[in-house]
Coordinates of C-alpha atoms and ligand atoms in Angstrom, one line a residue:
X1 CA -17.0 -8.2 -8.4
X2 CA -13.2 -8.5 -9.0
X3 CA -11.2 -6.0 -6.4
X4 CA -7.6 -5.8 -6.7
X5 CA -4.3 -3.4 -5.6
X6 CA -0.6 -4.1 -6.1
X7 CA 1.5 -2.8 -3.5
X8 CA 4.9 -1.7 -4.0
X9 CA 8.1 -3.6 -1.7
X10 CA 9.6 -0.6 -0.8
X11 CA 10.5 -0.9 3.0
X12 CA 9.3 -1.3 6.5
X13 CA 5.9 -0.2 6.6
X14 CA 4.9 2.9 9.4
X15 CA 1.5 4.0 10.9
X16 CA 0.4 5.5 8.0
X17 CA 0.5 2.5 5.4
X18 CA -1.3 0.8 8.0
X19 CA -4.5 2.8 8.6
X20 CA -4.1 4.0 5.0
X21 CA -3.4 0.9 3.2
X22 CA -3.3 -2.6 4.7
X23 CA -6.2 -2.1 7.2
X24 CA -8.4 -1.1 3.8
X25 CA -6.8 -4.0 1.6
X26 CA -8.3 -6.4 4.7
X27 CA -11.9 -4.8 5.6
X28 CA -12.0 -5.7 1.0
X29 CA -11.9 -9.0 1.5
X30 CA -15.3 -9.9 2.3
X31 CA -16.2 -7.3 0.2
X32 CA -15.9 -9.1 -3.1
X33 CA -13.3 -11.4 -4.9
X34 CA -9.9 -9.4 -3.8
X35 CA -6.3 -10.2 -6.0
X36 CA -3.2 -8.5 -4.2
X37 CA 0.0 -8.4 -5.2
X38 CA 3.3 -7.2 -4.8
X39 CA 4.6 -5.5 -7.4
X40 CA 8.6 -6.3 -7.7
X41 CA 8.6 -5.7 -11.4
X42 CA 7.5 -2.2 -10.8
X43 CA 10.1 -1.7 -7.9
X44 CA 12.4 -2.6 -10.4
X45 CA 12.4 0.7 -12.0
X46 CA 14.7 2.3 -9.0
X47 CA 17.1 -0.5 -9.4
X48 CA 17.1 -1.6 -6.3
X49 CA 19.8 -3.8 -5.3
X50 CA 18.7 -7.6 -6.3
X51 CA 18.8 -8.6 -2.5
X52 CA 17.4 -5.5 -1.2
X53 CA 14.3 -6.4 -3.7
X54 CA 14.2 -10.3 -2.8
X55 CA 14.2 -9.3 1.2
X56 CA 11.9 -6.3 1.0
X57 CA 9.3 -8.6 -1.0
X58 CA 9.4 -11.1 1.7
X59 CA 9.1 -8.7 4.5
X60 CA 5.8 -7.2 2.6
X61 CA 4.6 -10.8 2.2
X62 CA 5.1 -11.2 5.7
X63 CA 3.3 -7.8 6.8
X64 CA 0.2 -8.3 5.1
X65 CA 0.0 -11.2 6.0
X66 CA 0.5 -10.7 9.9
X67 CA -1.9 -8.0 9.4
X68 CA -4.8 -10.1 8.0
X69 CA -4.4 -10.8 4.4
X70 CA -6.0 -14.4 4.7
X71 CA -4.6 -16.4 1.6
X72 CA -8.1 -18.2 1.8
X73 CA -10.0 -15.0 0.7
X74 CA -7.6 -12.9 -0.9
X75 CA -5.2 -14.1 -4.2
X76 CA -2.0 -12.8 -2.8
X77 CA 1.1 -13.6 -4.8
X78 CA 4.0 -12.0 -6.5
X79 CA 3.6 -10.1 -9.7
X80 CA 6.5 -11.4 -11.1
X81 CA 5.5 -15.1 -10.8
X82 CA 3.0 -14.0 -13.5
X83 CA 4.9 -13.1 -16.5
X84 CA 2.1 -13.0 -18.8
X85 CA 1.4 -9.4 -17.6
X86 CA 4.4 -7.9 -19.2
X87 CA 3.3 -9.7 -22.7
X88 CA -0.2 -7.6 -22.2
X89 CA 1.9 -4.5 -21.7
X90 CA 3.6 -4.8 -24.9
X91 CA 0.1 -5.2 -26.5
X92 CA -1.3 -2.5 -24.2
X93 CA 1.7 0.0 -25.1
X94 CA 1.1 -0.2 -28.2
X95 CA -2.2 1.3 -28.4
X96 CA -0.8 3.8 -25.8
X97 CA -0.4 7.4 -27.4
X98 CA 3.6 9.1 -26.1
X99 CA 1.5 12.4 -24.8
X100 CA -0.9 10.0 -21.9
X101 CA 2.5 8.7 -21.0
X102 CA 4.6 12.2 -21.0
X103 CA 1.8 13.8 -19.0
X104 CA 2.1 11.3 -16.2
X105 CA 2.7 12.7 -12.6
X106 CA 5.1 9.3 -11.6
X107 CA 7.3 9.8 -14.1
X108 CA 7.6 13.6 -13.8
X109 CA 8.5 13.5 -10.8
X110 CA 11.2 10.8 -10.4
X111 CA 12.9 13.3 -13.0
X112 CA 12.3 15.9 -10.7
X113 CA 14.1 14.2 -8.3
X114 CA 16.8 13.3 -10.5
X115 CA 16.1 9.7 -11.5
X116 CA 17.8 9.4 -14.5
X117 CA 14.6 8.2 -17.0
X118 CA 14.7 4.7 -17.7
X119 CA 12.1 3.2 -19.4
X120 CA 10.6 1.2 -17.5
X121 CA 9.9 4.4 -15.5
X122 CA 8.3 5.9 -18.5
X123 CA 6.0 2.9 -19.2
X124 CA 4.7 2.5 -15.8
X125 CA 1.8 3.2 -16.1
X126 CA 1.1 0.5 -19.1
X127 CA 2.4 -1.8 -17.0
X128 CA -0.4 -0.9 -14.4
X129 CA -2.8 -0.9 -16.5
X130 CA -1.7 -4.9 -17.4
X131 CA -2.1 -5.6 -13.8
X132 CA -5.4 -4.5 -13.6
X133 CA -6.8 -5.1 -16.9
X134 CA -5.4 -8.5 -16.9
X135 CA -7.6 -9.6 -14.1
X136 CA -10.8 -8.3 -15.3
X137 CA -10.9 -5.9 -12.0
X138 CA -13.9 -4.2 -11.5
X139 CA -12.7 -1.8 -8.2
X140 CA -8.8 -0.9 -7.5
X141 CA -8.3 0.6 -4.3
X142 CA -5.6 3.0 -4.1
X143 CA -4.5 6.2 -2.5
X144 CA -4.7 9.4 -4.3
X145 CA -1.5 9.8 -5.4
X146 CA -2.3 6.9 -8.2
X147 CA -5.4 8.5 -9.3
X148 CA -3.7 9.2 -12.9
X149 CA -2.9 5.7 -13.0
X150 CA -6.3 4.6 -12.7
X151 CA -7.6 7.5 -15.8
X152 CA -4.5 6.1 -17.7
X153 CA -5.7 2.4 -17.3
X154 CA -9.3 3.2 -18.2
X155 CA -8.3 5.1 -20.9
X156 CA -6.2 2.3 -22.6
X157 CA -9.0 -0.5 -21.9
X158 CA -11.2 1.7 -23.8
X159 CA -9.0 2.4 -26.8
X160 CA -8.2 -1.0 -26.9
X161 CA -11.8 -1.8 -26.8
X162 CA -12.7 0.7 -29.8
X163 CA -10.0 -1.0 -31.3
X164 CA -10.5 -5.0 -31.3
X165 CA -13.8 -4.9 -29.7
X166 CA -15.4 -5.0 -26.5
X167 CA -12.8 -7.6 -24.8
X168 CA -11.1 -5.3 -21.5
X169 CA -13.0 -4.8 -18.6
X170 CA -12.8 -0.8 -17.6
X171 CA -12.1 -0.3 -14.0
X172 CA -13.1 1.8 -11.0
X173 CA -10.9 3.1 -8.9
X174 CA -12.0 3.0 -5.6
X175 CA -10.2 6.3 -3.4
X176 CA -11.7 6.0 0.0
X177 CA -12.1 9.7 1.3
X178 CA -12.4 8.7 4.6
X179 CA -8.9 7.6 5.2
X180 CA -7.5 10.2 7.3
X181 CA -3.6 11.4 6.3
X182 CA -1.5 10.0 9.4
X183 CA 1.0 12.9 10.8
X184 CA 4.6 12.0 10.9
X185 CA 6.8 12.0 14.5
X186 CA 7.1 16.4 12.5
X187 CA 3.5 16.7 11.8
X188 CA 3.8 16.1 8.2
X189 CA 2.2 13.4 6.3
X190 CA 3.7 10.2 7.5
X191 CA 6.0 9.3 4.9
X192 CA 9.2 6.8 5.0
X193 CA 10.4 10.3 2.4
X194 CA 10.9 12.6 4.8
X195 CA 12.0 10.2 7.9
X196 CA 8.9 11.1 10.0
X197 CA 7.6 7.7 10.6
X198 CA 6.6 5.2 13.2
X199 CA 7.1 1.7 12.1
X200 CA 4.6 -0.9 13.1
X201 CA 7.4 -3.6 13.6
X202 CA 9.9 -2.0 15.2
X203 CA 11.9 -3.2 18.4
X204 CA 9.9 -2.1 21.5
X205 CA 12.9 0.5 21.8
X206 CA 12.4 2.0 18.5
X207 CA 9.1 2.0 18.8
X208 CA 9.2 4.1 21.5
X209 CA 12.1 6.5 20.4
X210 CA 9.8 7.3 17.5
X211 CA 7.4 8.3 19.6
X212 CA 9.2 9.8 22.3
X213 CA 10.4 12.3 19.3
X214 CA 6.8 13.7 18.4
X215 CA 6.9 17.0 17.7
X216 CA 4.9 19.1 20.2
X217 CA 5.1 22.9 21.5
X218 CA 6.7 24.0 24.7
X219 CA 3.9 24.1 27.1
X220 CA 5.3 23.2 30.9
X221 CA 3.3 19.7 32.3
X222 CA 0.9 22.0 34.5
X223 CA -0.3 24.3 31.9
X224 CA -3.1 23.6 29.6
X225 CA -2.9 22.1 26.1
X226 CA -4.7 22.0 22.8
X227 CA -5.5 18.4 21.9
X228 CA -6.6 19.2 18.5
X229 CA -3.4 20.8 17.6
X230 CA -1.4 17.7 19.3
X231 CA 0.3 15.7 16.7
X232 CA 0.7 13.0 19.4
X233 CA -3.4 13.3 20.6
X234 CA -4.1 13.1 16.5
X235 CA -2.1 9.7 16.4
X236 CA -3.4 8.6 19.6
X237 CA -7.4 9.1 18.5
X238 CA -6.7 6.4 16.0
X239 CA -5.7 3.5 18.5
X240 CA -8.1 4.4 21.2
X241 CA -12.3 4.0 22.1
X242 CA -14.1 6.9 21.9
X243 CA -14.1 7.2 25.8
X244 CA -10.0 6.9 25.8
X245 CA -10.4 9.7 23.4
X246 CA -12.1 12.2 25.7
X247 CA -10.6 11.0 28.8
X248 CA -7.4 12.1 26.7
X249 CA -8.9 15.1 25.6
X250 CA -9.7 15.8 29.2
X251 CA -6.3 15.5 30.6
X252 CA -5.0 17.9 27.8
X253 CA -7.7 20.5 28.7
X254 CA -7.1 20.2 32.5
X255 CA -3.6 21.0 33.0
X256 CA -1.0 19.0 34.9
X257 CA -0.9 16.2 31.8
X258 CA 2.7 16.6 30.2
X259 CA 3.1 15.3 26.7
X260 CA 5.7 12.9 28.0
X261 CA 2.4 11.3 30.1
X262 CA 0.8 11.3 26.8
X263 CA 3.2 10.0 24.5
X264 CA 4.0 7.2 26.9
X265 CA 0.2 6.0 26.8
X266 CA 0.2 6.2 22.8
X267 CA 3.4 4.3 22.9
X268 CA 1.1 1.4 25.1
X269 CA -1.7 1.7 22.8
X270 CA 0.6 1.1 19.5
X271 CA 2.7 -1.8 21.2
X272 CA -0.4 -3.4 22.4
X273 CA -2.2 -2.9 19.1
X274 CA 0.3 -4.9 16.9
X275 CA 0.9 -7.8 19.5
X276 CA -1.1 -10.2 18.1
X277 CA 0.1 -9.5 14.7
X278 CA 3.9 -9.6 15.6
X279 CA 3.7 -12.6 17.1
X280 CA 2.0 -14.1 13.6
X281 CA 5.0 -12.1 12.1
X282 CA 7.1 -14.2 14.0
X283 CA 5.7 -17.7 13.4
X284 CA 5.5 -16.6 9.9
X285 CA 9.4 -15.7 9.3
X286 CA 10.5 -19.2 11.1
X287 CA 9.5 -20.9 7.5
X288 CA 9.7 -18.4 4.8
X289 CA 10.1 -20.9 2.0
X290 CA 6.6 -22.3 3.7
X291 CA 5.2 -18.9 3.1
X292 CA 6.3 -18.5 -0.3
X293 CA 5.3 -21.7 -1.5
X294 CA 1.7 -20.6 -0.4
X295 CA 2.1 -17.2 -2.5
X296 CA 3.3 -19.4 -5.5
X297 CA -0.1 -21.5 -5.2
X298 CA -1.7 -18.1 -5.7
X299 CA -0.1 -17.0 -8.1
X300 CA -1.4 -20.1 -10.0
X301 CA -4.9 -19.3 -9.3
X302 CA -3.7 -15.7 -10.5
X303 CA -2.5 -17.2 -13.7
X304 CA -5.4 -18.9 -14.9
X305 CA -7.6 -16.0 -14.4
X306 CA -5.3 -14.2 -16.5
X307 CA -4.9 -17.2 -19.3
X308 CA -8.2 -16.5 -20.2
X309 CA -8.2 -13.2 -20.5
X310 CA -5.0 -13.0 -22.6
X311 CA -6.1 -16.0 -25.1
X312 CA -8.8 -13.4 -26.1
X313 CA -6.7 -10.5 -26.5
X314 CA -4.2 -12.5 -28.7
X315 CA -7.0 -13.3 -30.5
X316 CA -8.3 -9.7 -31.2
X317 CA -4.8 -8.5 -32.1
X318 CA -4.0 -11.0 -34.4
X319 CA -1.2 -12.8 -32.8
X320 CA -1.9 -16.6 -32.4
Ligands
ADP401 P1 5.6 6.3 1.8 O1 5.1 7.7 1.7 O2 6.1 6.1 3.2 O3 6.6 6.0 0.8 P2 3.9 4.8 0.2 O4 3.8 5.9 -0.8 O5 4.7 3.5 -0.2 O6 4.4 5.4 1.6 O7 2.4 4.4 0.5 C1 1.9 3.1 0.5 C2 0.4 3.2 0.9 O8 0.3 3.7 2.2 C3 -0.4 4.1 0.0 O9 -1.7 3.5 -0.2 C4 -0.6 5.4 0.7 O10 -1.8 6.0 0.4 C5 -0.6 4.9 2.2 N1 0.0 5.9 3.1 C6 1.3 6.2 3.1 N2 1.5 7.2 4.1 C7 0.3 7.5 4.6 C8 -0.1 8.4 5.6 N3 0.7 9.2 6.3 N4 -1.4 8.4 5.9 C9 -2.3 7.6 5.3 N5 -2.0 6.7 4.3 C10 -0.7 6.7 4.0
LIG402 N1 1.7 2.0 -8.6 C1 1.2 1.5 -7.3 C2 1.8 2.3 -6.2 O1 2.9 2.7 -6.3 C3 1.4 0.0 -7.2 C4 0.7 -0.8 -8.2 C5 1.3 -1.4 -9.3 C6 -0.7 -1.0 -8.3 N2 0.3 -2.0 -10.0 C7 -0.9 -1.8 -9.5 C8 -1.8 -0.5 -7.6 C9 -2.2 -2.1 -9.9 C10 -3.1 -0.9 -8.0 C11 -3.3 -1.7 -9.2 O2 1.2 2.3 -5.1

């Protein structure tokens, strides 16, 4: 079974990617045959600034990586060191009715926003579906927000298939329910949108500002508190052993805890958790061209998965 994701360079990655995204992309590895990448050609469609893109690639290389992405079991490159997948989005977009594509939540709402429409914004979603369809994946992982993607992928690979015969492989996507949504420093989802997050690499000093600024009511230190209303108790369960957990819950209940006490033990818990991978984040960014040399072998092994695949489609369509 073929699993793969693409993940977007789009930042310094908070809390919330972490339990909902790069902790699930590593407990996959063992779970099958698992291709990540990072999709720069689809970041291209907010223009970011050239070096802004090249730095924000290396830094997702680098957090991945630190966070257990083992290049022995998983394919991690770049998507961009694979061209061929923009010549299967041609092919795909062309069996890719104008309604699928209008109807599509991504692009509605970047014009929502105000993006000014750019193509490459409209087609998306084809280009998605080259990433995954171009790897014969069986499972994609992904949060719910790309659910659409996933119906617009399987609904290409099967009109191309009625088309030029049974050649595309139609995917799963694979939504774990169990991922819980991580509340922001507001209580909101955690989101690098509304400027609620706690980043997993900051400085110790941001770190802890972030935390410090967790929104909680107004109760004194001696009265009593409701944990399971406690955006900083909610954060905390997901760092600590069930007996830290009702030990916590304990000192909320009995009065006399204040949430400063509290915040400054989840502010341990989160700079203890990421020790080990910061310091691999460190050894890691003293040779970056090292680390992208080892993305560019992947990409190789990417390529030739994807060779075969394409041979047959330029078969089917009648191009070579
Ligand atoms: P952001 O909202 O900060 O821009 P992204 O949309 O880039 O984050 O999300 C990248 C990944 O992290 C997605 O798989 C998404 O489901 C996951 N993720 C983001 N925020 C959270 C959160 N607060 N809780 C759980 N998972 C999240
Ligand atoms: N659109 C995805 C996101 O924003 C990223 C992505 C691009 C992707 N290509 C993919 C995810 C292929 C899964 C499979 O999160």
């Amino acid at each position: 079974m073929r699993i793969l994701t693409g993940i977007q360079p789009s930042g310094t990655p908070h809390l919330g990617n972490y339990f909902g995204a790069m902790r699930q992309v590593c407990a996959l590895q063992d779970k099958g045959e698992s291709f990540l990448f990072i999709a720069d050609y689809h970041a291209l469609t907010v223009s970011p600034k050239p070096e802004t893109l090249r730095q924000n690639v290396i830094n997702l290389a680098l957090d991945f990586i630190s966070c257990g992405v083992d290049l022995d079991k998983t394919v991690f490159f770049r998507q961009s060191e694979v061209p061929e997948v923009c010549e299967l989005s041609w092919i795909l977009g062309t069996v890719a009715p104008m309604g699928l594509l209008e109807r599509a939540h991504s692009y509605k709402d970047k014009l929502a926003k105000g993006f000014s429409a750019n193509v490459g914004l409209f087609t998306y979603p084809v280009l998605m579906a080259a990433d995954i369809l171009l790897y014969q994946s069986n499972l994609v992982p992904v949060g719910k927000d790309q659910k659409q993607h996933l119906e617009i992928t399987r609904d290409l690979a099967i009109k191309f298939n009625n088309e030029y015969g049974d050649i595309l492989t139609v995917p799963e996507a694979y939504i774990p329910e169990e991922v819980a949504i991580v509340p922001g420093t507001d209580g909101q989802k955690m989101s690098k949108s509304y400027g609620n997050v706690i980043p997993i690499f900051g400085t110790e000093k941001e770190i802890k500002k972030a935390v410090m600024n967790i929104v909680t009511d107004c109760k004194g230190l001696e009265e009593k508190k409701d944990p399971d209303t406690c955006n900083v108790f909610a954060i905390y369960k997901l760092f600590a052993t069930p007996e830290e957990v009702q030990k916590m819950r304990e000192n909320y209940l009995g009065g006399n805890y204040g949430y400063g006490h509290a915040k400054l033990a989840l502010f341990e818990k989160i700079w203890t958790h990421f020790e080990p991978m910061r310091r691999r984040r460190a050894e890691l960014a003293a040779d970056i061209p090292g680390m992208m040399k080892l993305l560019s072998r992947n990409a190789e092994r990417a390529r030739a998965a994807a060779d075969e695949l394409l041979s047959k489609v330029r078969e089917a369509v009648g191009i070579r």
